[in-house]
PDB file of C-alpha atoms in Angstrom:
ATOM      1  CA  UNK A   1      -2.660 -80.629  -9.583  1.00  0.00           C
ATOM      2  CA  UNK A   2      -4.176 -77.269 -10.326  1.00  0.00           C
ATOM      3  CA  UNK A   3      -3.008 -76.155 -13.822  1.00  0.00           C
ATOM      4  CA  UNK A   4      -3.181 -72.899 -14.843  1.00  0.00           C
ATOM      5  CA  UNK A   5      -2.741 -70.848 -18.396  1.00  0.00           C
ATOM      6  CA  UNK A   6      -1.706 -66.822 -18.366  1.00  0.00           C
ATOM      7  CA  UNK A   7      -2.391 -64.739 -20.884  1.00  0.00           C
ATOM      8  CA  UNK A   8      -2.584 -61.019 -21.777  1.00  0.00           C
ATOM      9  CA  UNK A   9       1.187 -60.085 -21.878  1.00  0.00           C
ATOM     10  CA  UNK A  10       2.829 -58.193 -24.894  1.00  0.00           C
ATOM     11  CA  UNK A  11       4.768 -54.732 -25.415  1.00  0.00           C
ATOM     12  CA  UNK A  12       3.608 -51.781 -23.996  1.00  0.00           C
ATOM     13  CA  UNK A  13       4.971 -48.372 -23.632  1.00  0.00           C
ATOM     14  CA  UNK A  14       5.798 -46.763 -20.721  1.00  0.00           C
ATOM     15  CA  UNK A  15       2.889 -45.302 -18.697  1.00  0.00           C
ATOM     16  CA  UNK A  16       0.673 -47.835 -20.803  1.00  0.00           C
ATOM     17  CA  UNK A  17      -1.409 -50.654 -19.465  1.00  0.00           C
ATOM     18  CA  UNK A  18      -2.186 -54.448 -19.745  1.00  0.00           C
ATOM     19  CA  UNK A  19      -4.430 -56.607 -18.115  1.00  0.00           C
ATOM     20  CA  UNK A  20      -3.244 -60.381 -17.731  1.00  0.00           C
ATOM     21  CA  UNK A  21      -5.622 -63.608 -17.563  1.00  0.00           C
ATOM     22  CA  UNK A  22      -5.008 -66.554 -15.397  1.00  0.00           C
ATOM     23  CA  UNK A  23      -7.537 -69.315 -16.291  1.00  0.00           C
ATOM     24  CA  UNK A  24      -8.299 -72.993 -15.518  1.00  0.00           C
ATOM     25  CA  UNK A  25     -10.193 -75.584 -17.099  1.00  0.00           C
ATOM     26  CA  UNK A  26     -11.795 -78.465 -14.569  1.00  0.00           C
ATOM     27  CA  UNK A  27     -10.711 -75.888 -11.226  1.00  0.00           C
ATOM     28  CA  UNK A  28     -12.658 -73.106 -10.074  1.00  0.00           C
ATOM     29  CA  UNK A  29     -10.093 -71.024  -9.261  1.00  0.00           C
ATOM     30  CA  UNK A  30     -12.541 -69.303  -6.342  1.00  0.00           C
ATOM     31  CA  UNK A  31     -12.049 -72.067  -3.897  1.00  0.00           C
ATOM     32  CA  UNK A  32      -8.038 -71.560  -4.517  1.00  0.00           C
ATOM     33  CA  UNK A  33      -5.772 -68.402  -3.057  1.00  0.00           C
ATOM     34  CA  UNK A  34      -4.483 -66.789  -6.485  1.00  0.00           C
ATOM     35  CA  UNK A  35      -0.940 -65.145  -7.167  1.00  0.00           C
ATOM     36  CA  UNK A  36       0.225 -63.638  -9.565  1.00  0.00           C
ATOM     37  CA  UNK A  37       4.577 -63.651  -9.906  1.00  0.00           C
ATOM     38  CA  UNK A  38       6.801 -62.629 -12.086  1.00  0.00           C
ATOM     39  CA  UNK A  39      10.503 -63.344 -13.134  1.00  0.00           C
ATOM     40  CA  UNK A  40      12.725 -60.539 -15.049  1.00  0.00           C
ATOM     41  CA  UNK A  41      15.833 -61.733 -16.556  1.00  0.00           C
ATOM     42  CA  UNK A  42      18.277 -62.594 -14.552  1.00  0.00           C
ATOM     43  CA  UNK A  43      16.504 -62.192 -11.287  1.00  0.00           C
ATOM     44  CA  UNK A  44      14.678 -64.383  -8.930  1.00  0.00           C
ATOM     45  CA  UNK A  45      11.092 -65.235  -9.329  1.00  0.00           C
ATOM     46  CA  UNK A  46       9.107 -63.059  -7.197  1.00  0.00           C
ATOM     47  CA  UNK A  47       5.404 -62.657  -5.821  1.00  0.00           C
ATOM     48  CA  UNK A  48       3.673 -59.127  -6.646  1.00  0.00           C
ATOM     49  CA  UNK A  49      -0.213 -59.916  -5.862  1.00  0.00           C
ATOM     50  CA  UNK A  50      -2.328 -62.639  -4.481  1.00  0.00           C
ATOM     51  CA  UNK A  51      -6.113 -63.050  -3.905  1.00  0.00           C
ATOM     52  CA  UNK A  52      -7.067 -65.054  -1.258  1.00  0.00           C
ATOM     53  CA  UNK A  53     -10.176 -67.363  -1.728  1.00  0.00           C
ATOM     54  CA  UNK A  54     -13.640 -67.209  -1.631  1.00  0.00           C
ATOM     55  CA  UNK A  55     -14.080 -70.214   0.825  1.00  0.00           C
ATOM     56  CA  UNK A  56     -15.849 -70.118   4.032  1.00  0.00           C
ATOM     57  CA  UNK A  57     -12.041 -70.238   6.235  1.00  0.00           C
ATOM     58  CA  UNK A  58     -10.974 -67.130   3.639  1.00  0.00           C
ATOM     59  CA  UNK A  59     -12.638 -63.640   2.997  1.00  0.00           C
ATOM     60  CA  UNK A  60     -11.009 -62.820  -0.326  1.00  0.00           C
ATOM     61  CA  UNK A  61      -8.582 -59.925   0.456  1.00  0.00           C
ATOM     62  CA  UNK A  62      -6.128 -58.520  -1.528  1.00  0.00           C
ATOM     63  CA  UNK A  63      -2.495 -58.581  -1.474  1.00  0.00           C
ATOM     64  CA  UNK A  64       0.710 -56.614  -3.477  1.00  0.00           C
ATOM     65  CA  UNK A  65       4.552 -55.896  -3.214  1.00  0.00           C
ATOM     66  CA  UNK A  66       5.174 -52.775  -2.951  1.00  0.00           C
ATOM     67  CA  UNK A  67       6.515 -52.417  -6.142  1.00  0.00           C
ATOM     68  CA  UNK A  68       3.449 -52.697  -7.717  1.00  0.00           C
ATOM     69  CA  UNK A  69       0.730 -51.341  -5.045  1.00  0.00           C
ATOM     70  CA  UNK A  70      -1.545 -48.434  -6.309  1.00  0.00           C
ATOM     71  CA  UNK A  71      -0.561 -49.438  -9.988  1.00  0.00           C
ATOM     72  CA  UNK A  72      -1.791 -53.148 -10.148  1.00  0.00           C
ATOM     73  CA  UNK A  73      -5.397 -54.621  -9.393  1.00  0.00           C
ATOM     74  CA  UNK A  74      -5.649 -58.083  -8.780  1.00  0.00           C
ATOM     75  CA  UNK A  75      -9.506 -59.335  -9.124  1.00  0.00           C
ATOM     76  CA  UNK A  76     -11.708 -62.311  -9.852  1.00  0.00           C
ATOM     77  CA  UNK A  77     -14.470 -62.811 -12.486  1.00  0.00           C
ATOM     78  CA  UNK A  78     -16.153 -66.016 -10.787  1.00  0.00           C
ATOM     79  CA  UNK A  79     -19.024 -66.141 -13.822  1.00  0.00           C
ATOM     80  CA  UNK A  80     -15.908 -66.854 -16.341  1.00  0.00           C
ATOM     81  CA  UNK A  81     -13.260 -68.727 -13.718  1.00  0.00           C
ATOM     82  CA  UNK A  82     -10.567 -66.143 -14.417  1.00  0.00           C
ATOM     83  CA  UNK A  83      -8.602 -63.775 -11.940  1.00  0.00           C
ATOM     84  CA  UNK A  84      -6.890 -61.110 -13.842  1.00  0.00           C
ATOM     85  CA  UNK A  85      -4.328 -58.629 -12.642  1.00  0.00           C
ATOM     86  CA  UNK A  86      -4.939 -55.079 -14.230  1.00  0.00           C
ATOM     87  CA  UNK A  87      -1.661 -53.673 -14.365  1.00  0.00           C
ATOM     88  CA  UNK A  88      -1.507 -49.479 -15.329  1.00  0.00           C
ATOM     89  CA  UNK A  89       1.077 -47.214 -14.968  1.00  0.00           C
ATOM     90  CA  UNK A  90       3.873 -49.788 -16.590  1.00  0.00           C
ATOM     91  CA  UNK A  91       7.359 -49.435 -16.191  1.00  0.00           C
ATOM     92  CA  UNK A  92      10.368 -50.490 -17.967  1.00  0.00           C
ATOM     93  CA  UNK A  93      11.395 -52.184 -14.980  1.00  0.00           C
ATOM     94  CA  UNK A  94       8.378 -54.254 -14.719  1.00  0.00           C
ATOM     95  CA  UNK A  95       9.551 -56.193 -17.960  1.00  0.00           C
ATOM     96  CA  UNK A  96       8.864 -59.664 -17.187  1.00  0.00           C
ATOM     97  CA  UNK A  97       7.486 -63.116 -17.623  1.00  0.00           C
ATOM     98  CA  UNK A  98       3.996 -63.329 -15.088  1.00  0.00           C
ATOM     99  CA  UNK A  99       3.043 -66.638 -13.917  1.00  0.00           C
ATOM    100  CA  UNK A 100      -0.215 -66.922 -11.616  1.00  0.00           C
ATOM    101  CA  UNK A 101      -0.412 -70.188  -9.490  1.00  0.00           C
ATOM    102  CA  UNK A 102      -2.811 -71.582  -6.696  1.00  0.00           C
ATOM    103  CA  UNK A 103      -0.229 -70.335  -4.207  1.00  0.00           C
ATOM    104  CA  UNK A 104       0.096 -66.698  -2.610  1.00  0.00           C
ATOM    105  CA  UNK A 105       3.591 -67.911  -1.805  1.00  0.00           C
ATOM    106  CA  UNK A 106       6.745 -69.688  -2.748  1.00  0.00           C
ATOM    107  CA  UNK A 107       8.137 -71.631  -3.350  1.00  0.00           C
ATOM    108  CA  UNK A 108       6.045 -73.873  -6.155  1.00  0.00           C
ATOM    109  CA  UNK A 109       6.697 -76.280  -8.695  1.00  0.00           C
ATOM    110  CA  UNK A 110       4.150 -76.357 -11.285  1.00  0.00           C
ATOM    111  CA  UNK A 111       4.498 -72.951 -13.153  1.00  0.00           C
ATOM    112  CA  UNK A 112       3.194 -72.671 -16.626  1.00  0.00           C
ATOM    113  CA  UNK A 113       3.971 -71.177 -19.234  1.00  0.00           C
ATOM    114  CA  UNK A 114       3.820 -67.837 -18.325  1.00  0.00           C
ATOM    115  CA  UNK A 115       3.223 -64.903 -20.423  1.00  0.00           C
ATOM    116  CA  UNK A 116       5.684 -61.913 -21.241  1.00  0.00           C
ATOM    117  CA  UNK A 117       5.157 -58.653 -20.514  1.00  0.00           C
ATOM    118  CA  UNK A 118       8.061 -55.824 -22.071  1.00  0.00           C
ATOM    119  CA  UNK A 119       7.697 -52.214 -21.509  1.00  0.00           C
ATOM    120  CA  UNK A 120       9.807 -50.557 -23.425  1.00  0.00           C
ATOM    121  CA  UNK A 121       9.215 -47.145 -26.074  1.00  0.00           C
TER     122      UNK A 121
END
């Protein structure tokens, strides 16, 4: 099983921006479709961006809710094995813990830890 770790959350204002790491060690995340989800207290866990992979049967497009579109930038470093998600233009609303997983959709059962993102002044 793929096994991912995120990284990059903390507070942030309002307006202010993060940029989250989703790594792997013995996977090369490339040959895998990436998302990124989140889960805000209270609420159901929910899909905001996805890459799709590099492979041969893929061309690596880019995917986002709504919610998030022209704010968030899902990408890939393939020299480091790391897709981020650059996320600007925070909101109070997009207070969260992000998960990324080999999956573009749910459901899935191997989240990790996940890493928390508040926005708050």
């Amino acid at each position: 099983q793929v096994q991912l770790v995120e990284s990059g959350g903390g507070l942030v204002q309002p307006g202010g921006s993060l940029r989250l790491s989703c790594a792997s060690s013995g996977f090369t995340l490339d040959y895998y479709d990436i998302g990124w989800f989140r889960q805000a207290p209270g609420k159901e866990r929910e899909g905001i961006s996805c890459i799709n992979s590099n492979d041969p049967r893929s061309d690596g497009s880019t995917h986002y809710a709504d919610s998030v579109k022209g704010r968030f930038t899902i990408s890939r470093d393939i020299t480091k094995n790391i897709v981020f998600l650059q996320m600007n233009g925070l909101k109070p609303e997009d207070t969260a813990v992000y998960y990324c997983a080999p999956t573009c959709i749910l459901p899935y059962d191997y989240w990790g830890q996940g890493t928390q993102v508040t926005v708050s002044s």
